[in-house]
Structures are given as C-alpha cells and as structure tokens.
Coordinates of N, CA and C in Angstrom, one line a residue:
Chain A
D12 N 6.7 4.4 6.1 CA 7.4 4.1 4.9 C 8.9 4.3 5.2
A13 N 9.8 3.5 4.6 CA 11.2 3.6 4.8 C 11.7 4.9 4.2
K14 N 12.8 5.3 4.8 CA 13.5 6.6 4.4 C 14.5 6.3 3.3
T15 N 14.6 7.2 2.4 CA 15.6 7.0 1.3 C 16.6 8.1 1.3
T16 N 17.8 7.8 0.8 CA 18.9 8.8 0.7 C 19.4 8.9 -0.7
Q17 N 19.4 10.1 -1.3 CA 19.9 10.3 -2.7 C 20.9 11.4 -2.7
P18 N 21.8 11.4 -3.7 CA 22.7 12.5 -3.8 C 21.9 13.8 -4.2
T19 N 22.4 14.9 -3.8 CA 21.6 16.2 -4.0 C 21.6 16.5 -5.5
S20 N 22.7 16.3 -6.2 CA 22.7 16.7 -7.6 C 23.7 15.8 -8.3
M21 N 23.5 15.7 -9.6 CA 24.4 14.9 -10.5 C 24.4 15.6 -11.9
D22 N 25.5 15.4 -12.6 CA 25.6 15.9 -14.0 C 25.8 14.6 -14.8
C23 N 25.3 14.7 -16.1 CA 25.5 13.7 -17.0 C 25.6 14.3 -18.4
A24 N 26.4 13.7 -19.3 CA 26.5 14.2 -20.6 C 25.4 13.7 -21.5
E25 N 24.9 14.5 -22.3 CA 23.8 14.1 -23.3 C 24.3 12.9 -24.1
G26 N 23.4 11.9 -24.2 CA 23.6 10.7 -24.9 C 24.2 9.6 -24.1
R27 N 24.7 10.0 -22.9 CA 25.3 8.9 -22.1 C 24.2 8.4 -21.2
A28 N 24.5 7.3 -20.5 CA 23.6 6.7 -19.5 C 23.7 7.5 -18.2
A29 N 22.5 7.8 -17.7 CA 22.5 8.5 -16.4 C 22.1 7.4 -15.3
N30 N 23.0 7.3 -14.3 CA 22.8 6.3 -13.3 C 22.5 7.0 -11.9
L31 N 21.3 6.9 -11.4 CA 20.9 7.6 -10.2 C 20.8 6.7 -9.1
P32 N 21.6 6.8 -8.0 CA 21.6 5.8 -6.9 C 20.6 6.3 -5.9
C33 N 20.1 5.3 -5.1 CA 19.2 5.5 -4.0 C 19.5 4.5 -2.9
N34 N 19.7 4.9 -1.7 CA 19.8 4.0 -0.6 C 18.5 4.0 0.2
H35 N 18.1 2.7 0.6 CA 16.9 2.5 1.4 C 17.2 1.3 2.3
S36 N 18.1 1.5 3.2 CA 18.6 0.4 4.0 C 17.5 -0.1 5.0
T37 N 16.5 0.6 5.3 CA 15.5 0.2 6.2 C 14.2 -0.4 5.5
I38 N 14.3 -0.6 4.2 CA 13.2 -1.1 3.5 C 12.7 -2.4 4.1
S39 N 11.4 -2.6 4.1 CA 10.8 -3.9 4.6 C 10.4 -4.7 3.4
G40 N 10.2 -6.0 3.7 CA 9.9 -7.0 2.6 C 8.7 -6.7 1.8
N41 N 7.8 -5.9 2.3 CA 6.5 -5.6 1.6 C 6.6 -4.2 0.9
E42 N 7.7 -3.5 0.9 CA 7.8 -2.2 0.3 C 8.4 -2.3 -1.1
Y43 N 7.8 -1.5 -1.9 CA 8.3 -1.3 -3.3 C 9.2 -0.1 -3.4
V44 N 10.0 -0.1 -4.4 CA 10.8 1.1 -4.7 C 10.2 1.8 -6.0
Y45 N 9.8 3.0 -5.8 CA 9.3 3.8 -6.9 C 10.2 5.0 -7.3
W46 N 10.2 5.3 -8.5 CA 10.9 6.5 -9.0 C 9.9 7.4 -9.7
Y47 N 10.0 8.7 -9.4 CA 9.3 9.8 -10.0 C 10.3 10.8 -10.4
R48 N 9.9 11.7 -11.3 CA 10.7 12.8 -11.6 C 9.8 14.1 -11.8
Q49 N 10.4 15.2 -11.5 CA 9.7 16.5 -11.7 C 10.5 17.4 -12.5
I50 N 10.0 17.6 -13.7 CA 10.6 18.6 -14.6 C 10.1 20.0 -14.1
H51 N 11.0 21.0 -14.3 CA 10.7 22.3 -13.8 C 9.3 22.8 -14.2
S52 N 8.5 23.3 -13.2 CA 7.2 23.9 -13.4 C 6.1 22.8 -13.8
Q53 N 6.4 21.6 -13.6 CA 5.4 20.5 -13.9 C 5.2 19.7 -12.6
G54 N 4.1 18.9 -12.6 CA 3.8 18.0 -11.6 C 4.7 16.8 -11.7
P55 N 4.9 16.0 -10.6 CA 5.8 14.8 -10.7 C 5.2 13.8 -11.8
Q56 N 6.1 13.0 -12.3 CA 5.8 12.0 -13.4 C 6.3 10.7 -12.9
Y57 N 5.5 9.7 -13.0 CA 5.9 8.3 -12.6 C 6.9 7.8 -13.7
I58 N 8.0 7.1 -13.2 CA 8.9 6.5 -14.1 C 8.8 5.0 -14.1
I59 N 9.0 4.4 -12.9 CA 9.2 3.0 -12.8 C 9.0 2.6 -11.4
H60 N 8.7 1.3 -11.1 CA 8.8 0.8 -9.8 C 9.1 -0.7 -9.8
G61 N 9.6 -1.2 -8.6 CA 9.9 -2.6 -8.5 C 10.0 -3.1 -7.1
L62 N 9.9 -4.4 -6.9 CA 10.0 -5.0 -5.6 C 11.3 -5.6 -5.3
K63 N 11.7 -6.6 -6.1 CA 13.0 -7.2 -5.9 C 13.7 -7.5 -7.2
N64 N 13.0 -7.7 -8.3 CA 13.6 -8.0 -9.6 C 13.9 -6.7 -10.3
N65 N 14.8 -6.7 -11.2 CA 15.1 -5.6 -12.0 C 14.0 -5.4 -13.0
E66 N 13.7 -4.1 -13.3 CA 12.6 -3.8 -14.1 C 13.1 -2.8 -15.2
T67 N 12.4 -2.9 -16.4 CA 12.7 -2.0 -17.5 C 11.4 -1.6 -18.2
N68 N 11.3 -0.4 -18.5 CA 10.2 0.1 -19.4 C 10.7 1.0 -20.4
E69 N 9.9 1.7 -21.1 CA 10.3 2.6 -22.2 C 11.1 3.8 -21.8
M70 N 11.0 4.1 -20.5 CA 11.7 5.3 -20.0 C 13.0 5.0 -19.3
A71 N 13.1 3.9 -18.6 CA 14.2 3.6 -17.8 C 14.3 2.2 -17.3
S72 N 15.4 1.9 -16.7 CA 15.6 0.6 -16.0 C 15.9 0.8 -14.5
L73 N 15.4 -0.1 -13.7 CA 15.6 -0.1 -12.3 C 16.3 -1.3 -11.9
I74 N 17.5 -1.1 -11.2 CA 18.3 -2.2 -10.7 C 18.2 -2.2 -9.2
I75 N 17.7 -3.2 -8.6 CA 17.6 -3.3 -7.1 C 18.6 -4.4 -6.7
T76 N 19.4 -4.0 -5.7 CA 20.4 -5.0 -5.1 C 19.7 -6.2 -4.5
E77 N 20.5 -7.2 -4.4 CA 19.9 -8.5 -3.8 C 19.3 -8.3 -2.4
D78 N 20.0 -7.5 -1.6 CA 19.6 -7.3 -0.3 C 18.5 -6.2 -0.2
R79 N 18.2 -5.6 -1.3 CA 17.2 -4.5 -1.5 C 17.4 -3.3 -0.7
K80 N 18.7 -3.1 -0.2 CA 19.0 -1.9 0.5 C 19.3 -0.7 -0.3
S81 N 19.5 -0.9 -1.6 CA 19.8 0.2 -2.5 C 19.3 -0.1 -3.9
S82 N 19.2 0.9 -4.7 CA 18.7 0.7 -6.1 C 19.3 1.8 -7.0
T83 N 19.3 1.5 -8.3 CA 19.8 2.5 -9.2 C 18.8 2.7 -10.4
L84 N 18.5 3.9 -10.7 CA 17.7 4.2 -11.8 C 18.6 4.5 -13.0
I85 N 18.4 3.9 -14.1 CA 19.2 4.1 -15.3 C 18.4 4.7 -16.4
L86 N 18.8 5.9 -16.9 CA 18.3 6.4 -18.1 C 19.3 6.1 -19.2
P87 N 19.0 5.2 -20.1 CA 20.0 4.7 -21.0 C 20.7 5.7 -21.9
H88 N 20.0 6.6 -22.4 CA 20.5 7.6 -23.3 C 19.9 9.0 -23.0
A89 N 20.6 9.6 -22.0 CA 20.0 10.9 -21.5 C 19.9 12.0 -22.5
T90 N 18.8 12.7 -22.5 CA 18.7 13.9 -23.4 C 18.5 15.1 -22.5
L91 N 18.5 16.3 -23.1 CA 18.4 17.5 -22.3 C 17.1 17.6 -21.6
R92 N 16.0 16.9 -22.2 CA 14.7 16.9 -21.6 C 14.6 16.1 -20.3
D93 N 15.7 15.3 -20.1 CA 15.7 14.5 -18.8 C 16.2 15.3 -17.6
T94 N 16.6 16.5 -17.9 CA 17.0 17.4 -16.7 C 15.7 17.6 -15.8
A95 N 15.9 17.2 -14.6 CA 14.7 17.2 -13.7 C 15.2 16.8 -12.3
V96 N 14.3 16.9 -11.3 CA 14.6 16.3 -10.0 C 14.0 14.9 -9.9
Y97 N 14.8 13.9 -9.5 CA 14.4 12.6 -9.5 C 14.2 12.1 -8.1
Y98 N 13.0 11.6 -7.8 CA 12.7 11.1 -6.4 C 12.6 9.6 -6.4
C99 N 13.3 9.1 -5.4 CA 13.2 7.7 -5.1 C 12.3 7.5 -3.8
I100 N 11.3 6.7 -3.9 CA 10.3 6.6 -2.9 C 10.0 5.2 -2.6
V101 N 10.0 4.8 -1.3 CA 9.7 3.5 -0.9 C 8.3 3.5 -0.2
R102 N 7.4 2.5 -0.7 CA 6.1 2.5 -0.1 C 5.5 1.1 -0.1
Y103 N 4.6 0.8 0.8 CA 3.9 -0.5 0.8 C 3.1 -0.7 -0.4
A104 N 3.0 -2.0 -0.8 CA 2.0 -2.3 -1.8 C 0.6 -2.1 -1.1
I105 N -0.4 -1.8 -2.0 CA -1.7 -1.5 -1.5 C -2.3 -2.5 -0.6
M106 N -2.1 -3.8 -0.9 CA -2.6 -4.9 -0.1 C -2.1 -4.9 1.4
Y107 N -1.0 -4.2 1.6 CA -0.5 -4.2 3.0 C -0.7 -2.8 3.7
S108 N -1.4 -1.9 3.0 CA -1.7 -0.6 3.6 C -3.1 -0.4 4.0
G109 N -3.7 -1.5 4.3 CA -5.1 -1.4 4.8 C -6.1 -1.4 3.7
G110 N -5.7 -1.6 2.5 CA -6.7 -1.7 1.4 C -6.8 -0.4 0.6
G111 N -6.3 0.7 1.2 CA -6.4 2.0 0.4 C -5.0 2.5 0.1
A112 N -4.9 3.3 -0.9 CA -3.6 3.9 -1.2 C -3.3 5.0 -0.2
D113 N -2.0 5.1 0.1 CA -1.5 6.2 0.9 C -0.8 7.2 0.0
G114 N -0.7 8.5 0.4 CA 0.0 9.4 -0.3 C 1.5 9.1 -0.3
L115 N 2.2 9.8 -1.1 CA 3.6 9.6 -1.3 C 4.4 10.5 -0.3
T116 N 5.5 9.9 0.2 CA 6.4 10.7 1.0 C 7.7 11.0 0.2
F117 N 7.8 12.3 -0.2 CA 8.9 12.7 -1.0 C 10.1 13.2 -0.2
G118 N 11.3 12.7 -0.5 CA 12.5 13.2 0.0 C 12.9 14.4 -0.8
K119 N 14.2 14.8 -0.7 CA 14.7 15.9 -1.4 C 15.0 15.6 -2.9
G120 N 15.2 14.3 -3.2 CA 15.5 13.9 -4.6 C 16.9 14.3 -5.1
T121 N 17.2 13.9 -6.3 CA 18.4 14.2 -7.0 C 18.1 15.2 -8.2
H122 N 18.8 16.3 -8.2 CA 18.7 17.2 -9.3 C 19.6 16.7 -10.4
L123 N 19.1 16.1 -11.4 CA 19.9 15.6 -12.5 C 20.0 16.7 -13.6
I124 N 21.2 17.1 -14.0 CA 21.4 18.1 -15.0 C 22.1 17.4 -16.2
I125 N 21.5 17.4 -17.3 CA 22.1 16.8 -18.5 C 22.8 17.9 -19.3
Q126 N 24.1 17.7 -19.5 CA 24.9 18.7 -20.1 C 25.0 18.4 -21.6
P127 N 24.9 19.5 -22.5 CA 25.0 19.3 -23.9 C 26.4 18.9 -24.3
Chain B
S26 N -4.0 5.5 -17.7 CA -3.5 6.7 -17.1 C -4.6 7.6 -16.8
A27 N -4.4 8.6 -16.0 CA -5.4 9.6 -15.6 C -4.9 11.0 -16.0
V28 N -5.8 11.8 -16.5 CA -5.5 13.2 -16.8 C -6.1 14.1 -15.8
I29 N -5.4 14.9 -15.2 CA -5.8 15.8 -14.1 C -5.7 17.2 -14.5
S30 N -6.8 18.0 -14.4 CA -6.8 19.4 -14.7 C -7.0 20.2 -13.4
Q31 N -6.1 21.1 -13.2 CA -6.2 22.0 -12.0 C -6.5 23.4 -12.5
K32 N -7.3 24.1 -11.7 CA -7.6 25.5 -11.9 C -7.6 26.3 -10.6
P33 N -7.0 27.5 -10.5 CA -6.3 28.1 -11.6 C -4.9 27.6 -11.6
S34 N -4.2 27.9 -12.7 CA -2.8 27.4 -12.8 C -1.9 28.3 -11.9
R35 N -2.2 29.5 -11.8 CA -1.5 30.4 -10.9 C -2.4 31.6 -10.4
D36 N -2.0 32.1 -9.3 CA -2.8 33.3 -8.8 C -1.9 34.1 -7.8
I37 N -2.2 35.4 -7.8 CA -1.6 36.3 -6.8 C -2.7 36.8 -6.0
C38 N -2.6 36.6 -4.6 CA -3.7 36.9 -3.7 C -3.3 37.8 -2.6
Q39 N -4.2 38.6 -2.1 CA -3.9 39.4 -1.0 C -4.0 38.6 0.3
R40 N -3.1 39.0 1.3 CA -3.1 38.3 2.6 C -4.5 38.5 3.2
G41 N -4.9 37.5 3.9 CA -6.2 37.5 4.6 C -7.4 37.0 3.8
T42 N -7.2 36.8 2.5 CA -8.2 36.3 1.6 C -8.1 34.7 1.5
S43 N -9.0 34.1 0.8 CA -9.0 32.7 0.6 C -9.0 32.4 -0.9
L44 N -8.4 31.3 -1.3 CA -8.4 30.8 -2.7 C -8.9 29.3 -2.7
T45 N -9.8 29.0 -3.6 CA -10.2 27.7 -3.8 C -9.6 27.1 -5.1
I46 N -8.9 26.0 -5.0 CA -8.3 25.3 -6.1 C -9.1 24.1 -6.5
Q47 N -9.4 24.0 -7.8 CA -10.2 22.9 -8.3 C -9.3 21.8 -9.0
C48 N -9.7 20.6 -8.8 CA -9.0 19.5 -9.4 C -10.1 18.5 -10.1
Q49 N -9.9 18.4 -11.4 CA -10.9 17.5 -12.1 C -10.1 16.4 -12.8
V50 N -10.6 15.2 -12.6 CA -10.0 14.0 -13.1 C -10.8 13.4 -14.2
D51 N -10.2 12.8 -15.2 CA -11.0 12.3 -16.4 C -11.6 10.9 -16.2
S52 N -11.4 10.4 -15.0 CA -12.0 9.1 -14.7 C -12.3 9.1 -13.2
Q53 N -13.2 8.1 -12.8 CA -13.6 8.0 -11.4 C -12.4 7.4 -10.6
V54 N -12.1 8.0 -9.5 CA -11.1 7.5 -8.6 C -11.6 7.6 -7.1
T55 N -11.1 6.6 -6.4 CA -11.6 6.5 -5.0 C -11.0 7.6 -4.1
M56 N -9.7 7.8 -4.2 CA -9.0 8.8 -3.4 C -8.3 9.8 -4.2
M57 N -8.3 11.0 -3.7 CA -7.5 12.1 -4.3 C -6.6 12.7 -3.2
F58 N -5.5 13.2 -3.6 CA -4.5 13.6 -2.7 C -4.1 15.1 -3.0
W59 N -3.9 15.9 -2.0 CA -3.4 17.2 -2.1 C -2.1 17.4 -1.5
Y60 N -1.1 18.0 -2.3 CA 0.2 18.2 -1.8 C 0.5 19.7 -1.9
R61 N 1.5 20.1 -1.1 CA 2.1 21.4 -1.1 C 3.6 21.4 -1.5
Q62 N 4.0 22.2 -2.3 CA 5.5 22.3 -2.6 C 5.9 23.8 -2.4
Q63 N 6.6 24.0 -1.2 CA 7.1 25.3 -0.9 C 8.3 25.6 -1.8
P64 N 8.6 26.9 -2.0 CA 9.7 27.3 -2.9 C 11.0 26.6 -2.6
G65 N 11.5 25.9 -3.6 CA 12.8 25.2 -3.5 C 12.7 23.9 -2.7
Q66 N 11.5 23.5 -2.3 CA 11.4 22.3 -1.5 C 10.7 21.2 -2.2
S67 N 10.7 20.0 -1.6 CA 10.0 18.9 -2.1 C 8.5 18.9 -1.8
L68 N 7.8 17.9 -2.2 CA 6.3 17.9 -2.0 C 6.0 17.3 -0.6
T69 N 5.0 17.9 0.0 CA 4.5 17.5 1.3 C 3.0 17.2 1.2
L70 N 2.6 16.0 1.6 CA 1.2 15.6 1.6 C 0.4 16.5 2.6
I71 N -0.7 17.1 2.1 CA -1.6 17.9 3.0 C -2.7 17.0 3.5
A72 N -3.4 16.3 2.6 CA -4.5 15.5 3.0 C -4.9 14.5 1.9
T73 N -5.7 13.6 2.4 CA -6.3 12.6 1.5 C -7.8 12.8 1.5
A74 N -8.4 12.8 0.3 CA -9.8 13.1 0.2 C -10.6 11.9 -0.5
N75 N -11.5 11.3 0.3 CA -12.3 10.3 -0.2 C -13.7 10.8 -0.4
Q76 N -14.4 10.3 -1.4 CA -15.7 10.8 -1.7 C -16.7 10.3 -0.7
G77 N -17.5 11.2 -0.2 CA -18.5 10.8 0.8 C -18.0 10.8 2.3
S78 N -16.8 11.2 2.5 CA -16.3 11.3 3.9 C -15.4 12.5 4.1
E79 N -15.1 12.8 5.3 CA -14.2 13.9 5.6 C -12.8 13.6 5.2
A80 N -12.1 14.6 4.7 CA -10.7 14.4 4.3 C -9.8 14.0 5.6
T81 N -8.8 13.3 5.3 CA -7.8 13.0 6.4 C -6.6 13.8 6.2
Y82 N -6.2 14.6 7.3 CA -5.1 15.5 7.2 C -3.9 15.0 7.8
E83 N -2.7 15.4 7.2 CA -1.4 15.0 7.7 C -1.1 15.9 8.9
S84 N -0.1 15.5 9.7 CA 0.4 16.3 10.8 C 0.8 17.7 10.3
G85 N 0.4 18.7 11.0 CA 0.7 20.1 10.6 C -0.3 20.8 9.7
F86 N -1.3 20.0 9.3 CA -2.3 20.6 8.4 C -3.7 20.4 9.1
V87 N -4.5 21.5 9.1 CA -5.8 21.4 9.7 C -6.9 21.8 8.8
I88 N -8.1 21.3 9.1 CA -9.2 21.5 8.2 C -9.6 23.0 8.1
D89 N -9.5 23.7 9.2 CA -9.9 25.1 9.2 C -9.0 25.9 8.2
K90 N -7.8 25.6 8.1 CA -6.9 26.3 7.2 C -7.0 25.8 5.7
F91 N -7.2 24.5 5.6 CA -7.2 23.8 4.3 C -8.5 23.0 4.1
P92 N -9.6 23.6 4.1 CA -10.9 22.8 3.9 C -10.9 22.1 2.5
I93 N -11.3 20.9 2.4 CA -11.4 20.2 1.2 C -12.8 19.7 1.0
S94 N -13.2 19.7 -0.3 CA -14.5 19.1 -0.7 C -14.2 18.0 -1.7
R95 N -15.1 17.0 -1.6 CA -15.0 15.9 -2.6 C -16.4 15.4 -2.9
P96 N -17.1 16.2 -3.7 CA -18.5 16.0 -4.0 C -18.8 14.7 -4.8
N97 N -17.8 14.3 -5.6 CA -18.0 13.1 -6.5 C -16.7 12.5 -6.8
L98 N -16.7 11.4 -7.6 CA -15.5 10.6 -7.8 C -14.5 11.2 -8.8
T99 N -14.9 12.3 -9.4 CA -14.0 12.9 -10.4 C -13.5 14.4 -10.0
F100 N -13.9 14.9 -8.9 CA -13.7 16.3 -8.6 C -13.4 16.5 -7.1
S101 N -12.5 17.5 -6.9 CA -12.2 17.9 -5.5 C -11.7 19.3 -5.5
T102 N -11.9 20.0 -4.4 CA -11.4 21.3 -4.2 C -10.6 21.4 -2.9
L103 N -9.6 22.3 -3.0 CA -8.8 22.6 -1.8 C -8.9 24.1 -1.6
T104 N -9.2 24.6 -0.4 CA -9.3 26.0 -0.1 C -8.1 26.4 0.8
V105 N -7.4 27.4 0.4 CA -6.3 27.9 1.3 C -7.0 29.1 2.0
S106 N -7.2 29.1 3.3 CA -8.0 30.1 3.9 C -7.1 31.1 4.7
N107 N -7.6 32.3 4.8 CA -6.9 33.4 5.5 C -5.4 33.4 5.2
M108 N -5.1 33.6 4.0 CA -3.8 33.4 3.5 C -2.8 34.4 4.0
S109 N -1.5 33.9 4.2 CA -0.4 34.8 4.6 C 0.7 34.5 3.6
P110 N 1.7 35.3 3.5 CA 2.8 35.1 2.6 C 3.5 33.7 2.7
E111 N 3.4 33.1 3.9 CA 4.0 31.8 4.1 C 3.2 30.7 3.4
D112 N 2.0 31.0 2.9 CA 1.2 30.1 2.1 C 1.6 30.1 0.6
S113 N 2.5 30.9 0.3 CA 3.0 31.0 -1.1 C 3.7 29.7 -1.5
S114 N 3.1 28.9 -2.4 CA 3.6 27.6 -2.7 C 2.9 27.1 -4.0
I115 N 3.4 25.9 -4.4 CA 2.6 25.3 -5.5 C 1.8 24.2 -4.8
Y116 N 0.5 24.1 -5.2 CA -0.4 23.2 -4.6 C -0.8 22.2 -5.7
L117 N -0.6 20.9 -5.5 CA -0.8 19.9 -6.5 C -1.8 18.8 -6.0
C118 N -2.6 18.4 -7.0 CA -3.6 17.4 -6.8 C -3.1 16.1 -7.4
S119 N -3.4 15.0 -6.8 CA -2.9 13.7 -7.3 C -3.9 12.6 -7.1
V120 N -3.8 11.6 -8.0 CA -4.7 10.4 -7.9 C -3.8 9.2 -8.1
E121 N -4.3 8.0 -7.7 CA -3.6 6.8 -8.0 C -4.3 6.2 -9.2
G122 N -3.5 5.4 -10.0 CA -4.0 4.7 -11.1 C -4.9 3.6 -10.7
H123 N -5.6 3.1 -11.6 CA -6.6 2.0 -11.3 C -6.0 0.8 -10.7
Q124 N -4.7 0.5 -11.1 CA -4.0 -0.6 -10.5 C -3.3 -0.2 -9.2
N125 N -3.5 1.0 -8.8 CA -2.8 1.5 -7.6 C -1.3 1.3 -7.7
T126 N -0.8 1.3 -8.9 CA 0.7 1.1 -9.0 C 1.4 2.4 -9.2
E127 N 0.8 3.5 -9.6 CA 1.5 4.7 -9.9 C 0.5 5.9 -9.6
A128 N 1.1 7.0 -9.3 CA 0.3 8.2 -9.0 C 0.4 9.2 -10.2
F129 N -0.7 9.9 -10.4 CA -0.7 10.9 -11.4 C -0.9 12.3 -10.8
F130 N -0.3 13.3 -11.3 CA -0.3 14.6 -10.7 C -0.8 15.6 -11.7
G131 N -1.5 16.6 -11.2 CA -1.9 17.7 -12.0 C -0.6 18.6 -12.1
Q132 N -0.8 19.7 -12.9 CA 0.3 20.6 -13.2 C 0.6 21.5 -12.1
G133 N -0.4 21.6 -11.1 CA -0.1 22.4 -9.9 C -0.7 23.8 -10.1
T134 N -1.0 24.4 -8.9 CA -1.4 25.8 -8.9 C -0.4 26.6 -8.1
R135 N 0.2 27.5 -8.8 CA 1.3 28.4 -8.2 C 0.6 29.6 -7.5
L136 N 0.7 29.6 -6.2 CA 0.0 30.6 -5.4 C 1.1 31.6 -4.8
T137 N 0.9 32.8 -5.0 CA 1.7 33.9 -4.4 C 0.8 34.8 -3.6
V138 N 1.1 34.9 -2.3 CA 0.4 35.7 -1.4 C 1.2 37.0 -1.1
V139 N 0.6 38.1 -1.3 CA 1.3 39.4 -1.1 C 0.6 40.2 0.0

C-alpha cells in the first residue's frame, strides 16, 4: 500500500471548516483513499473514501487532486466532538487484492483539536 | 454496518500470565483482524483470522505469542501469552463491511501488564 504523509496536529475553531491534508504521491491507479478517525478511548471510525472523484457524505467531504497525489478531508462545521486523530489510508480495492480484504496500514495521523 | 463487542474492555495482569480477548460480531464475516495500539502510537495489524484456517500473522508477530481462534463466522479470540510490561497496549478487533468498503472496529481491550 502507498505511504501517506499528514501533519502531526492541527487546530480549528468550533463552527469553522476543518481542512485536513494528506499526501500520497506514490498512490497507484487501483488504490483508494480512505479516511478514519479515532476519538480518544474509542476504536477507529470510518469517515469516507474515494478513488478519483470528490466524495461527500453526512460526515465530511473528500477532495482528491486530479493527479491523485494528495487529498483533503473537509469537516464543514467542526464541533468539539470532532476532536480526534484522523488517519488517511491508501489501499487497493478488494478486486485487486487477491479477492480478500487486507488489514489497514495506519500512519501516525493528524491530531485535530477543535477549539471552543 | 457491523457491531463489534470486545471483552474484557480492560484488564490488569501479572507478568508471565496470559489473557484471552474475545471479539463478537453481530453478523457473519469472512475475515476478522486483530490490531495492537501501543501507548501514544498508531494501530499495527497483528494478524488476519479466517474461519476454518490458521491465522495469517504480520511481520513481528508470531502464533506462539498471539494465538488466535476463529471457531465460526461471528467470533474470534486473541490470546496474549506469557505477558510482559511491553505487551501493555490496546488490542482491537476489526471486520470489513459486507461491501468491503469500510472497516468496523471494536472499542478495544486496554491491557496493562504489571
């Protein structure tokens, strides 16, 4: 799986949009970009994923650059409950991984702190 | 979605003993994954457990230290054997969704070895 690079930590004011960057310059054409977050003392939680098109769901938006070498997770209206470590993970689609799911390779992530 | 229950949620154990962690899923899944999260660190995959076959371990993890059982499609156990203080970590169970598009995690087992 391709390696990802994220800032160690970020601050964001409550109510503002939180924009979390991720670099994945060695991503291959068959690899998806996934985002998870881990709130303190909890297991990781899936947020969103995408291949090349921008994606949006009820939690966040994912913007992937045209060359797919970087992406940005956007939390449109951050709340205090969004304080967590956010992980950007690149992985193959199941059809390209021999038919079975692989475990996730977690980097260090970004510790997002939402300030009141 | 999948709901995962892990037991125990936390434990304090004496060095040299073993602890078995249970993971129960509310639906049948092909593969279950076990992760370790050392204090202040990210998650590291220990092994992948398929029902009916031996678990596949990642580099740095061995079956004698972390034996895994997978008796059916909704349950798995991870044993941390002959524990030392270095085994103090959070151990997490995970499964893939039915569409294999997202992973679900249990709340973890916080293990302290004294």
